[in-house]
Coordinates of C-alpha atoms in Angstrom, one line a residue:
M796 CA -24.7 -51.5 -2.5
K797 CA -23.0 -54.7 -3.6
N798 CA -20.1 -52.8 -5.2
K799 CA -19.7 -50.7 -2.0
K800 CA -19.8 -53.8 0.1
F801 CA -17.2 -55.5 -2.0
V802 CA -14.9 -52.5 -1.8
N803 CA -14.8 -53.2 2.0
V804 CA -14.0 -56.8 1.2
L805 CA -11.0 -55.7 -0.9
L806 CA -9.8 -53.3 1.7
G807 CA -9.8 -56.2 4.1
V808 CA -7.5 -58.0 1.8
L809 CA -5.3 -54.9 1.6
A810 CA -4.5 -55.3 5.3
L811 CA -2.5 -58.4 4.2
M812 CA -0.2 -56.1 2.3
L813 CA 0.7 -53.7 5.1
V814 CA 4.4 -53.6 5.7
V815 CA 5.3 -52.9 9.3
G816 CA 7.3 -49.7 9.6
M817 CA 6.0 -48.3 6.4
A818 CA 3.0 -45.9 6.0
Y819 CA 0.3 -45.9 3.3
Q820 CA -0.6 -42.4 2.1
F821 CA -4.0 -43.2 0.9
T822 CA -6.6 -45.9 0.2
P823 CA -7.2 -46.6 -3.5
N824 CA -10.6 -47.1 -5.0
L825 CA -11.8 -50.3 -6.5
G826 CA -10.5 -49.8 -9.9
S827 CA -6.9 -49.3 -8.8
L828 CA -6.7 -52.5 -6.8
F829 CA -6.3 -54.9 -9.7
N830 CA -4.2 -54.9 -12.9
R831 CA -5.6 -55.8 -16.2
Q832 CA -3.6 -56.9 -19.2
T833 CA -6.0 -55.1 -21.4
G834 CA -5.5 -51.3 -21.7
T835 CA -3.1 -48.8 -23.1
P836 CA 0.6 -49.3 -22.0
A837 CA 1.9 -46.3 -20.2
L838 CA 5.3 -47.4 -18.9
K839 CA 7.3 -50.4 -17.9
V840 CA 8.9 -51.1 -14.6
N841 CA 11.8 -53.5 -14.9
G842 CA 10.1 -54.7 -18.1
E843 CA 6.6 -55.2 -16.6
T844 CA 3.9 -53.1 -18.3
V845 CA 1.8 -50.7 -16.4
T846 CA -1.3 -49.4 -18.2
V847 CA -2.8 -45.9 -18.5
E848 CA -6.0 -47.3 -17.0
E849 CA -4.1 -48.5 -13.9
L850 CA -2.4 -45.2 -13.3
E851 CA -5.7 -43.3 -13.8
A852 CA -7.5 -45.6 -11.4
L853 CA -4.8 -45.0 -8.8
R854 CA -5.1 -41.3 -9.3
R855 CA -8.9 -41.3 -9.1
G856 CA -8.9 -43.4 -6.0
N857 CA -7.2 -40.7 -3.9
P858 CA -9.3 -37.7 -2.9
V859 CA -6.3 -35.4 -3.1
L860 CA -4.7 -36.7 -6.3
S861 CA -8.1 -36.6 -8.0
T862 CA -8.6 -32.9 -7.5
T863 CA -6.7 -31.8 -10.6
D864 CA -4.6 -33.2 -13.4
T865 CA -3.5 -29.9 -14.8
G866 CA -1.1 -27.1 -13.8
L867 CA 1.8 -27.5 -11.3
L868 CA -0.2 -29.7 -8.9
G869 CA -1.3 -31.9 -11.7
D870 CA 2.3 -32.3 -12.8
D871 CA 3.3 -33.1 -9.2
F872 CA 0.5 -35.6 -8.8
K873 CA 1.5 -37.4 -12.0
T874 CA 5.0 -37.7 -10.7
Y875 CA 3.8 -39.1 -7.4
V876 CA 1.3 -41.6 -9.1
V877 CA 4.1 -43.0 -11.3
A878 CA 6.5 -43.3 -8.4
Q879 CA 4.0 -45.0 -6.2
K880 CA 2.9 -47.4 -8.9
A881 CA 6.5 -48.3 -9.6
R882 CA 7.0 -49.1 -6.0
Q883 CA 4.0 -51.4 -6.1
V884 CA 5.3 -53.3 -9.0
L885 CA 8.8 -53.5 -7.3
Y886 CA 7.4 -55.2 -4.2
I887 CA 5.4 -57.7 -6.2
Q888 CA 8.4 -58.5 -8.3
A889 CA 10.6 -58.9 -5.2
A890 CA 8.1 -61.4 -3.7
K891 CA 8.0 -63.7 -6.8
D892 CA 10.3 -66.2 -5.0
I893 CA 7.9 -66.6 -2.1
N894 CA 5.9 -69.8 -2.1
V895 CA 2.2 -69.3 -1.3
S896 CA 0.2 -72.5 -1.5
K897 CA -3.3 -72.9 -3.0
A898 CA -4.5 -73.9 0.4
D899 CA -3.2 -70.6 1.9
V900 CA -5.0 -68.6 -0.7
N901 CA -8.2 -70.6 -0.3
A902 CA -8.1 -70.2 3.5
E903 CA -7.7 -66.4 3.1
V904 CA -10.5 -66.1 0.5
T905 CA -12.8 -68.2 2.7
K906 CA -12.1 -65.9 5.6
V907 CA -12.8 -62.8 3.6
R908 CA -16.1 -64.3 2.3
E909 CA -17.2 -65.4 5.8
Q910 CA -16.4 -62.0 7.4
N911 CA -18.4 -60.2 4.8
S912 CA -21.4 -62.6 4.6
L913 CA -20.5 -63.6 1.0
T914 CA -20.5 -67.4 1.6
D915 CA -23.2 -67.9 -1.0
N916 CA -21.5 -68.6 -4.3
K917 CA -24.0 -66.4 -6.3
A918 CA -23.5 -63.5 -3.9
W919 CA -19.8 -63.9 -4.2
T920 CA -19.9 -64.1 -8.0
D921 CA -22.2 -61.1 -8.2
A922 CA -19.9 -59.0 -6.0
L923 CA -17.0 -59.9 -8.2
Q924 CA -18.8 -59.2 -11.4
G925 CA -20.0 -55.9 -10.1
A926 CA -16.4 -55.0 -9.6
G927 CA -15.4 -56.3 -13.1
L928 CA -13.4 -59.1 -11.6
T929 CA -13.3 -62.9 -11.6
D930 CA -12.7 -65.3 -8.8
A931 CA -9.3 -66.2 -10.3
A932 CA -8.3 -62.5 -10.4
F933 CA -9.2 -62.0 -6.8
R934 CA -7.3 -65.1 -5.7
K935 CA -4.2 -63.9 -7.7
Q936 CA -4.4 -60.6 -5.7
V937 CA -4.6 -62.5 -2.4
R938 CA -1.7 -64.7 -3.4
D939 CA 0.5 -61.6 -4.1
G940 CA -0.6 -60.0 -0.9
L941 CA 0.4 -63.0 1.1
A942 CA 3.7 -63.2 -0.8
V943 CA 4.6 -59.6 -0.1
Q944 CA 3.7 -60.0 3.6
R945 CA 5.9 -63.1 3.9
K946 CA 8.7 -61.4 2.0
V947 CA 8.7 -58.6 4.4
D948 CA 8.7 -61.0 7.3
S949 CA 11.7 -62.7 5.8
I950 CA 13.5 -59.4 5.5
K951 CA 12.8 -58.6 9.1
A952 CA 14.1 -62.0 10.2
T953 CA 17.5 -61.0 8.8
A954 CA 17.9 -58.0 11.2
A955 CA 20.6 -58.5 13.8
P956 CA 19.4 -58.6 17.4
A957 CA 19.8 -55.6 19.6
T958 CA 23.2 -55.2 21.1
D959 CA 23.9 -54.2 24.7
A960 CA 25.2 -50.8 23.5
E961 CA 22.1 -50.2 21.4
S962 CA 19.8 -51.2 24.3
Q963 CA 21.6 -49.1 26.9
L964 CA 21.6 -46.0 24.7
Y965 CA 17.9 -46.5 23.8
Y966 CA 17.1 -46.8 27.4
T967 CA 19.1 -43.7 28.3
L968 CA 17.4 -41.6 25.6
N969 CA 13.9 -42.9 26.3
K970 CA 13.6 -43.2 30.0
D971 CA 10.3 -41.5 30.0
N972 CA 9.0 -44.5 28.1
F973 CA 9.9 -46.8 30.9
V974 CA 8.3 -45.3 34.0
S975 CA 6.7 -47.1 36.9
D976 CA 3.1 -46.3 37.9
A977 CA 2.4 -44.0 40.8
R978 CA 1.9 -45.9 44.0
I979 CA 0.7 -45.3 47.5
V980 CA 1.4 -46.8 50.9
G981 CA -1.8 -46.7 52.8
R982 CA -4.7 -48.3 54.6
Q983 CA -8.4 -48.5 54.1
I984 CA -11.6 -48.9 56.1
V985 CA -14.5 -50.5 54.2
V986 CA -18.0 -50.8 55.6
A987 CA -21.5 -51.4 54.3
D988 CA -23.2 -48.5 56.1
E989 CA -22.7 -44.8 55.2
A990 CA -23.6 -43.5 58.7
K991 CA -21.0 -45.9 60.2
A992 CA -18.4 -44.8 57.7
K993 CA -19.0 -41.1 58.5
S994 CA -18.7 -41.9 62.2
L995 CA -15.4 -43.7 61.7
L996 CA -14.1 -40.8 59.6
A997 CA -14.9 -38.4 62.4
Q998 CA -13.0 -40.6 64.8
V999 CA -10.0 -40.7 62.4
K1000 CA -10.1 -36.9 62.1
A1001 CA -10.3 -36.6 65.9
G1002 CA -7.0 -38.5 66.1
G1003 CA -8.2 -42.1 66.3
D1004 CA -5.8 -44.9 65.4
F1005 CA -6.6 -45.7 61.7
A1006 CA -5.1 -49.2 61.8
A1007 CA -7.0 -50.1 65.0
L1008 CA -10.3 -48.7 63.6
A1009 CA -9.8 -50.8 60.5
T1010 CA -9.1 -53.9 62.4
A1011 CA -12.2 -53.4 64.5
N1012 CA -14.6 -52.3 61.7
S1013 CA -13.4 -52.9 58.2
T1014 CA -14.8 -55.7 56.1
E1015 CA -11.6 -55.9 54.0
N1016 CA -8.0 -56.4 55.1
K1017 CA -8.9 -56.1 58.8
D1018 CA -6.4 -58.8 59.6
R1019 CA -3.6 -56.4 58.6
G1020 CA -5.0 -53.2 60.0
G1021 CA -6.6 -52.2 56.7
A1022 CA -3.2 -52.2 54.9
L1023 CA -3.8 -51.9 51.1
G1024 CA -0.8 -54.0 50.3
P1025 CA 0.6 -57.1 52.1
L1026 CA 2.7 -56.3 55.2
E1027 CA 6.4 -56.4 54.8
N1028 CA 8.6 -55.9 57.9
G1029 CA 5.5 -54.6 59.6
A1030 CA 4.8 -51.9 56.9
P1031 CA 2.3 -52.1 54.0
R1032 CA 3.7 -52.6 50.6
P1033 CA 2.9 -49.9 48.0
V1034 CA 0.0 -50.5 45.6
A1035 CA -0.9 -49.0 42.2
Q1036 CA -4.2 -47.2 41.6
V1037 CA -5.7 -50.3 39.9
A1038 CA -5.7 -52.0 43.3
L1039 CA -8.6 -49.8 44.3
P1040 CA -12.1 -49.2 42.9
A1041 CA -12.1 -46.4 40.3
E1042 CA -13.7 -43.7 42.4
V1043 CA -11.7 -44.7 45.5
G1044 CA -8.4 -44.8 43.6
T1045 CA -9.0 -41.4 42.0
A1046 CA -9.6 -39.8 45.5
A1047 CA -6.7 -41.6 47.2
F1048 CA -4.1 -40.8 44.5
A1049 CA -5.1 -37.2 44.5
L1050 CA -3.5 -37.0 48.0
T1051 CA 0.0 -36.6 46.8
E1052 CA 1.0 -35.1 50.1
G1053 CA -0.7 -37.8 52.1
G1054 CA -3.9 -37.6 54.1
V1055 CA -7.3 -39.1 54.5
T1056 CA -10.1 -39.2 51.9
D1057 CA -13.7 -38.4 52.6
V1058 CA -16.2 -41.3 52.7
I1059 CA -16.4 -42.6 49.1
K1060 CA -19.2 -44.8 47.9
S1061 CA -18.3 -47.5 45.4
G1062 CA -20.1 -50.8 44.5
G1063 CA -22.5 -50.5 47.4
K1064 CA -19.7 -50.1 50.0
F1065 CA -18.2 -47.1 51.7
Y1066 CA -14.5 -46.5 51.7
I1067 CA -12.1 -44.3 53.7
V1068 CA -8.4 -44.4 52.6
K1069 CA -5.5 -43.1 54.5
V1070 CA -2.5 -42.3 52.3
E1071 CA 0.7 -42.7 54.4
K1072 CA 3.1 -42.1 51.5
F1073 CA 2.7 -41.2 47.9
L1074 CA 5.3 -42.6 45.5
A1075 CA 5.4 -40.6 42.3
P1076 CA 6.1 -42.3 38.9
A1077 CA 9.8 -42.8 38.4
P1078 CA 12.0 -44.3 35.6
K1079 CA 12.4 -48.0 36.0
P1080 CA 16.0 -49.3 36.4
F1081 CA 17.5 -50.7 33.2
A1082 CA 17.3 -54.2 34.6
E1083 CA 13.6 -53.9 35.2
A1084 CA 12.9 -52.2 31.8
K1085 CA 15.3 -54.4 29.7
T1086 CA 12.7 -56.7 28.2
D1087 CA 10.7 -53.8 26.9
V1088 CA 13.8 -52.0 25.7
L1089 CA 15.0 -55.1 23.7
T1090 CA 11.5 -55.4 22.1
A1091 CA 11.6 -51.7 21.1
V1092 CA 15.1 -51.8 19.6
N1093 CA 14.6 -55.1 17.8
E1094 CA 11.5 -53.7 16.2
Q1095 CA 13.4 -50.6 15.1
K1096 CA 16.1 -52.8 13.6
K1097 CA 13.5 -54.8 11.7
N1098 CA 11.9 -51.7 10.3
A1099 CA 15.3 -50.4 9.3
A1100 CA 16.0 -53.7 7.5
V1101 CA 12.8 -53.3 5.5
E1102 CA 13.6 -49.7 4.7
V1103 CA 17.1 -50.6 3.4
W1104 CA 15.6 -53.4 1.3
G1105 CA 13.1 -51.1 -0.3
D1106 CA 15.8 -48.5 -1.0
K1107 CA 17.9 -51.2 -2.8
L1108 CA 15.0 -52.2 -4.9
A1109 CA 14.3 -48.6 -5.9
A1110 CA 18.0 -48.0 -6.7
D1111 CA 18.0 -50.9 -9.2
M1112 CA 14.6 -50.0 -10.7
K1113 CA 14.4 -49.1 -14.4
I1114 CA 11.4 -47.2 -15.8
E1115 CA 10.7 -47.0 -19.5
Y1116 CA 8.0 -44.6 -20.7
V1117 CA 5.7 -45.9 -23.5
D1118 CA 3.1 -43.2 -23.4
I1119 CA 4.8 -39.8 -23.5
N1120 CA 1.8 -38.2 -21.6
W1121 CA 2.8 -40.2 -18.6
K1122 CA 6.5 -39.3 -18.6
A1123 CA 7.1 -38.0 -15.1
E1124 CA 9.8 -35.6 -14.0
D1125 CA 11.3 -37.0 -10.8
P1126 CA 14.7 -35.2 -10.4
T1127 CA 17.0 -35.3 -7.4
V1128 CA 15.7 -32.6 -5.0
A1129 CA 18.5 -32.8 -2.5
K1130 CA 21.8 -34.7 -1.8
V1131 CA 23.4 -35.5 1.5
A1132 CA 25.9 -38.1 2.8
G1133 CA 26.2 -39.5 -0.7
Q1134 CA 22.5 -40.1 -1.1
N1135 CA 20.0 -38.6 -3.6
I1136 CA 16.5 -37.7 -2.5
P1137 CA 13.9 -37.9 -5.3
Y1138 CA 11.4 -35.1 -5.7
S1139 CA 8.5 -37.6 -5.6
E1140 CA 9.2 -38.1 -1.9
V1141 CA 8.6 -34.4 -1.3
I1142 CA 5.3 -34.6 -3.2
G1143 CA 4.3 -37.7 -1.2
Q1144 CA 4.6 -35.8 2.1
V1145 CA 2.7 -32.9 0.7
V1146 CA -0.1 -35.2 -0.4
G1147 CA -0.3 -36.8 3.1
N1148 CA -0.4 -33.4 4.8
E1149 CA -3.8 -32.7 6.4
Q1150 CA -3.5 -28.9 6.0
F1151 CA -2.8 -29.3 2.4
T1152 CA -6.0 -31.3 2.0
G1153 CA -7.9 -28.6 3.7
L1154 CA -6.2 -25.9 1.5
L1155 CA -7.4 -27.7 -1.7
Q1156 CA -11.0 -27.3 -0.5
Q1157 CA -10.6 -23.5 -0.2
V1158 CA -8.5 -22.2 -3.0
P1159 CA -7.9 -23.0 -6.7
A1160 CA -5.3 -25.5 -7.6
D1161 CA -2.8 -23.0 -9.0
Q1162 CA -3.0 -20.8 -5.9
A1163 CA -2.6 -23.9 -3.6
A1164 CA 0.5 -24.8 -5.6
Q1165 CA 2.1 -21.4 -5.1
L1166 CA 1.4 -21.6 -1.3
V1167 CA 2.8 -25.1 -1.0
N1168 CA 5.8 -24.4 -3.2
G1169 CA 6.7 -21.4 -1.1
I1170 CA 6.1 -22.7 2.4
L1171 CA 5.5 -26.4 2.8
K1172 CA 7.9 -28.0 0.3
P1173 CA 11.0 -26.2 1.7
Q1174 CA 10.1 -27.6 5.1
V1175 CA 9.6 -31.1 3.7
V1176 CA 12.9 -31.0 1.9
Q1177 CA 14.8 -30.1 5.1
S1178 CA 13.0 -32.8 7.0
L1179 CA 14.0 -35.4 4.3
I1180 CA 17.6 -34.2 4.3
Q1181 CA 17.8 -34.8 8.0
G1182 CA 16.3 -38.2 7.6
Y1183 CA 18.8 -39.2 4.9
A1184 CA 21.7 -37.7 6.9
A1185 CA 20.8 -39.3 10.2
R1186 CA 22.6 -42.6 9.8
K1187 CA 25.8 -40.9 8.8
V1188 CA 25.5 -38.5 11.7
A1189 CA 25.0 -41.4 14.1
Q1190 CA 28.1 -43.1 12.7
D1191 CA 30.2 -39.9 12.9
Q1192 CA 29.1 -39.5 16.5
K1193 CA 29.9 -43.1 17.2
L1194 CA 26.4 -43.7 18.6
A1195 CA 24.9 -47.1 18.8
L1196 CA 21.5 -46.1 17.4
A1197 CA 19.2 -48.2 15.4
G1198 CA 16.0 -47.7 13.3
T1199 CA 14.6 -46.1 10.2
R1200 CA 15.7 -42.7 9.0
Q1201 CA 13.1 -40.8 10.9
E1202 CA 13.6 -43.0 14.0
L1203 CA 17.3 -42.0 13.9
V1204 CA 16.4 -38.3 13.6
A1205 CA 14.3 -38.6 16.7
A1206 CA 17.1 -40.5 18.5
L1207 CA 19.7 -37.9 17.5
A1208 CA 17.5 -35.1 18.8
A1209 CA 17.1 -36.9 22.1
Y1210 CA 20.8 -37.5 22.3
G1211 CA 21.5 -33.8 21.6
A1212 CA 19.1 -32.8 24.4
R1213 CA 20.1 -35.5 26.9
D1214 CA 21.7 -33.1 29.4
V1215 CA 19.0 -30.4 29.3
K1216 CA 17.8 -29.3 32.8
V1217 CA 15.1 -27.0 34.0
T1218 CA 15.9 -24.3 36.5
D1219 CA 13.7 -23.0 39.3
T1220 CA 13.8 -19.6 37.7
E1221 CA 12.4 -21.0 34.5
V1222 CA 9.6 -22.7 36.4
Q1223 CA 8.6 -19.6 38.3
K1224 CA 8.7 -17.5 35.1
Y1225 CA 6.5 -19.9 33.3
Y1226 CA 4.0 -20.0 36.2
L1227 CA 3.8 -16.2 36.3
D1228 CA 3.6 -15.8 32.5
N1229 CA 0.8 -18.3 32.3
I1230 CA -1.0 -17.8 35.6
K1231 CA -4.5 -17.9 34.0
Q1232 CA -3.7 -21.5 33.0
F1233 CA -3.8 -22.4 36.7
E1234 CA -6.9 -20.5 37.7
T1235 CA -10.1 -22.3 38.6
P1236 CA -13.1 -20.0 38.0
A1237 CA -15.9 -19.6 40.6
S1238 CA -19.0 -21.7 40.1
G1239 CA -22.3 -22.4 41.6
T1240 CA -26.0 -23.2 41.0
V1241 CA -27.9 -20.0 40.5
N1242 CA -31.5 -18.9 40.6
E1243 CA -32.5 -15.3 39.8
A1244 CA -35.5 -13.4 41.2
S1245 CA -36.2 -10.2 39.2
F1246 CA -38.5 -7.4 40.6
K1247 CA -40.0 -4.4 39.0
E1248 CA -39.3 -2.2 42.0
K1249 CA -36.0 -2.0 44.0
A1250 CA -37.9 -1.8 47.3
Q1251 CA -39.6 -5.2 46.5
A1252 CA -36.2 -6.8 45.8
V1253 CA -34.7 -5.4 49.0
A1254 CA -37.6 -6.5 51.1
F1255 CA -37.5 -10.0 49.7
R1256 CA -33.7 -10.2 50.4
N1257 CA -34.2 -9.0 53.9
N1258 CA -37.2 -11.2 54.8
W1259 CA -36.5 -14.5 53.0
N1260 CA -36.1 -17.2 55.6
G1261 CA -34.6 -20.0 53.5
S1262 CA -37.9 -21.6 52.4
N1263 CA -38.7 -22.5 48.8
F1264 CA -36.9 -19.7 46.8
T1265 CA -39.2 -19.8 43.8
Q1266 CA -42.4 -19.8 45.7
A1267 CA -41.2 -17.1 48.1
A1268 CA -39.9 -14.8 45.4
T1269 CA -43.1 -15.2 43.3
K1270 CA -45.2 -14.4 46.3
A1271 CA -43.2 -11.3 46.8
G1272 CA -43.9 -10.1 43.3
G1273 CA -40.8 -11.4 41.6
T1274 CA -40.1 -13.4 38.4
V1275 CA -37.8 -16.4 38.9
S1276 CA -35.3 -17.7 36.3
E1277 CA -33.4 -20.9 37.0
R1278 CA -29.9 -20.3 35.6
G1279 CA -28.7 -23.7 36.7
A1280 CA -25.0 -24.5 37.0
V1281 CA -23.0 -21.4 36.2
T1282 CA -19.3 -20.7 36.0
G1283 CA -18.1 -17.2 36.7
G1284 CA -17.8 -15.2 33.4
D1285 CA -19.4 -17.8 31.2
G1286 CA -22.1 -15.4 30.0
K1287 CA -25.1 -17.1 31.6
L1288 CA -25.5 -14.2 34.0
G1289 CA -25.3 -10.5 33.1
E1290 CA -22.2 -8.6 34.0
E1291 CA -23.8 -7.0 37.1
L1292 CA -25.3 -10.2 38.5
N1293 CA -22.1 -12.2 37.7
A1294 CA -20.1 -9.7 39.8
A1295 CA -22.7 -9.8 42.6
V1296 CA -22.6 -13.6 42.8
F1297 CA -18.9 -14.4 42.2
T1298 CA -16.9 -11.3 43.0
A1299 CA -18.7 -9.4 45.7
K1300 CA -17.8 -10.2 49.3
T1301 CA -21.3 -9.3 50.6
L1302 CA -23.2 -12.6 50.0
K1303 CA -25.8 -13.3 52.7
T1304 CA -26.1 -16.8 54.1
A1305 CA -29.6 -18.1 53.5
G1306 CA -31.0 -21.6 53.6
E1307 CA -28.4 -24.0 52.2
G1308 CA -26.9 -21.3 50.0
S1309 CA -26.4 -17.5 49.8
L1310 CA -28.2 -14.4 48.5
S1311 CA -26.5 -11.7 46.5
D1312 CA -27.0 -8.0 46.9
V1313 CA -29.8 -6.4 45.0
V1314 CA -28.4 -5.3 41.6
Q1315 CA -30.0 -3.4 38.7
V1316 CA -30.3 -5.4 35.5
G1317 CA -31.7 -3.3 32.8
T1318 CA -34.9 -1.6 34.2
R1319 CA -35.5 -4.3 36.8
Y1320 CA -33.8 -5.3 40.1
S1321 CA -32.5 -8.8 40.8
V1322 CA -31.5 -11.0 43.7
A1323 CA -29.5 -14.2 43.0
Y1324 CA -29.6 -17.3 45.1
V1325 CA -26.5 -19.4 44.8
A1326 CA -26.0 -22.9 46.1
D1327 CA -22.8 -25.1 46.0
L1328 CA -20.7 -21.9 45.6
K1329 CA -17.0 -22.4 44.9
R1330 CA -14.9 -19.3 44.9
A1331 CA -12.3 -18.7 42.2
A1332 CA -8.9 -20.0 43.1
T1333 CA -5.4 -20.1 41.7
Q1334 CA -3.4 -23.3 42.2
P1335 CA -0.2 -22.6 44.1
L1336 CA 3.1 -23.2 42.3
S1337 CA 3.8 -26.1 44.7
A1338 CA 0.7 -27.9 43.3
V1339 CA 1.7 -27.5 39.6
R1340 CA 5.4 -27.5 39.8
T1341 CA 5.8 -31.0 38.4
Q1342 CA 3.5 -30.2 35.5
I1343 CA 5.3 -27.0 34.7
E1344 CA 8.8 -28.7 34.9
Q1345 CA 7.7 -31.4 32.4
Q1346 CA 6.3 -28.8 30.0
V1347 CA 9.3 -26.5 30.2
L1348 CA 11.7 -29.4 29.9
G1349 CA 9.9 -30.8 26.9
T1350 CA 10.1 -27.4 25.1
K1351 CA 13.8 -26.9 26.0
K1352 CA 14.6 -30.5 24.9
N1353 CA 12.8 -30.0 21.6
E1354 CA 14.7 -26.7 20.9
V1355 CA 18.1 -28.0 21.9
G1356 CA 17.6 -31.4 20.1
T1357 CA 16.4 -29.7 16.9
A1358 CA 19.4 -27.4 16.9
F1359 CA 21.8 -30.3 17.5
V1360 CA 20.5 -32.3 14.6
A1361 CA 20.5 -29.2 12.3
K1362 CA 24.1 -28.4 13.2
Q1363 CA 25.3 -32.0 12.6
V1364 CA 23.4 -32.2 9.2
A1365 CA 24.8 -28.8 8.1
A1366 CA 28.3 -30.1 8.7
L1367 CA 27.7 -32.7 5.9
K1368 CA 27.1 -29.8 3.5
P1369 CA 23.8 -31.0 1.9
T1370 CA 22.6 -29.5 -1.3
D1371 CA 19.0 -28.4 -1.8
N1372 CA 17.8 -28.1 -5.4
L1373 CA 14.1 -27.4 -4.7
K1374 CA 14.2 -23.8 -6.0
T1375 CA 15.8 -24.9 -9.3
I1376 CA 13.3 -27.7 -9.7
L1377 CA 10.3 -25.5 -9.1
A1378 CA 11.6 -22.8 -11.4
A1379 CA 12.0 -25.3 -14.2
Q1380 CA 8.6 -26.7 -13.5
E1381 CA 7.1 -23.2 -13.7
K1382 CA 8.5 -22.8 -17.3
R1383 CA 7.6 -26.3 -18.4
V1384 CA 4.0 -26.7 -17.1
P1385 CA 1.0 -24.6 -18.3
K1386 CA -1.1 -23.0 -15.6
A1387 CA -4.0 -24.9 -14.2
V1388 CA -7.4 -24.2 -15.7
A1389 CA -9.4 -22.0 -13.2
P1390 CA -12.7 -23.4 -12.0
A1391 CA -15.8 -21.8 -13.4
T1392 CA -17.1 -20.9 -9.9
P1393 CA -14.6 -20.2 -7.2
A1394 CA -15.1 -22.1 -3.9
A1395 CA -16.9 -20.1 -1.2
G1396 CA -14.6 -18.4 1.2
T1397 CA -11.7 -18.4 -1.3
P1398 CA -8.9 -16.1 -0.1
A1399 CA -8.3 -13.1 -2.4
T1400 CA -4.5 -13.7 -2.5
P1401 CA -2.1 -16.4 -1.3
A1402 CA -1.0 -14.2 1.5
T1403 CA -4.4 -14.4 3.1
G1404 CA -4.7 -18.1 3.1
T1405 CA -4.8 -18.7 6.8
D1406 CA -5.3 -22.4 6.3
A1407 CA -2.1 -22.8 4.3
P1408 CA 0.1 -25.6 5.5
A1409 CA 2.8 -23.1 6.5
T1410 CA 2.3 -23.5 10.2
E1411 CA 2.5 -27.3 10.1
T1412 CA 5.8 -29.1 10.1
P1413 CA 5.2 -32.1 7.9
A1414 CA 5.2 -35.5 9.6
T1415 CA 8.6 -37.1 10.0
D1416 CA 7.6 -40.6 11.0
A1417 CA 7.4 -42.0 7.5
P1418 CA 8.5 -40.2 4.4
A1419 CA 6.0 -41.0 1.7
T1420 CA 8.0 -42.7 -1.0
E1421 CA 10.4 -44.3 1.4
T1422 CA 7.5 -46.7 1.9
P1423 CA 6.0 -49.3 -0.2
A1424 CA 3.2 -48.4 -2.6
T1425 CA 0.4 -46.5 -1.1
E1426 CA -2.0 -49.3 -2.0
T1427 CA -1.7 -53.0 -2.2
P1428 CA 0.8 -54.1 -4.8
E1429 CA -1.1 -55.0 -7.9
T1430 CA -0.7 -58.0 -10.3
E1431 CA -1.9 -58.5 -13.8
T1432 CA -4.5 -61.2 -14.4
P1433 CA -3.9 -63.1 -17.6

């Protein structure tokens, strides 16, 4: 338990190492968090030794990488581990010039100890010893973490502030991010008595003057005729939904065409709201959105500065292999705009793909490798090519865009689709093609009375006077089943009874609900009593037009934007070496050893692997090895 607890402590320290704008692909286990001088040298990164033990610990600490160390995947994972470890060392080396005082380290260690109830020296020492560490080693790690964090902050500080051109273009391409809340112009009547509220609502519906009724009766805003917002030139100012209690706001803002709500109880009071005008959400003017725009663009430029810094470190990196068993093949998988893309970046995105993780749990490693090589890796390579080409495309198009590679890809797609519109014909076609999406099924609360003889059921239906249904049906010789809340077609009622309740037009009004016809269910005869019946309905196009327009527009923009980026990148004539690399790997690497007992549910052939990551386009927000190491950069303790 102590070791487990201390792992959480260490992971807390890892948070210090996070670099804004960069993504970690996995969380390492305890053994991979700290370097040790003792061990077998595996390689050197810019002259600094990395041991076999460190690499093995990094591999074991990841649930994906630890699944195999043989075959094609094992070879891929080795390449990835080496690349990630090298990145860790690079960031620590780059932060050597950063001053971190002893007081800074002490303060951070004290905070970690207090947050994890390890203030007692013996408890602290025991936790460290259980992890095979010393207090000095832990403090060294904290020092390096703070140094890397401060180094990154210093790199971000070098980013030039957003220009007017960058801000204007960002706003133009991201107007949906700067939208005002929906608002209403309206009045309310608030009283403490429900009966009085219902009486006032009846007067309003009969044509009574709402403002006058509010002035005479409301306990709130009566001095301004119940106006929700302050009066301006004699008219109420618009208010957002947060200005009203939750239940009241929901009801009022549902009246997009205006109107009066029912009486709504909230907080011991009773509300009636009249919506005089509904103001739909709309893009904010640039002047109003400018502060948020500048914040977004400046953050993108800071992230880009860190990405460029990391790329320069990697470009100057020198790896020397000491242990031949850890020699990793990391060839250039693609070239575009004068830039080489390392194969390890492809593996990094595969490792971080959720569907790939699921695939490994279902099929042997060699089968998973074939599926990934044939489907996922080609997609990843194309995504990476677009990322590396994005800055050149933006420059060629003379676009004032900022951000990391993947932020630029998204911005280029938005630029390519900036003029896309949706026609009324497209909206109508979507509505008709997806009409079931806008249907609300019938529903109600149902009790069923079942009789042995049809005559009994008919007599009961004809004679029931609306008294207690269960008692009356039982007295008439029936058996009552309470079906509860039922939605048409949900299977709670048999097909015959479902049709009699929700489809038939012959329901008989009885009591506070309705009785169905007598229907045969198996060898018996049933009558259903339904209360709170709501008939099936289809929302009219007018009610869902905005929703459809947004959905169709999003789809069209995605298609047009993707095509635009693909066309611009193709013009740069990128090269894709993936097939050559995979063919060479097939010849070089022995096949993985098959497990003794195949996992349950293993597909017979790769073609049947329905969970293969083929259908998932890999994430494009942060290529794996464009980021700093997937765990906290490590340091060696003397």
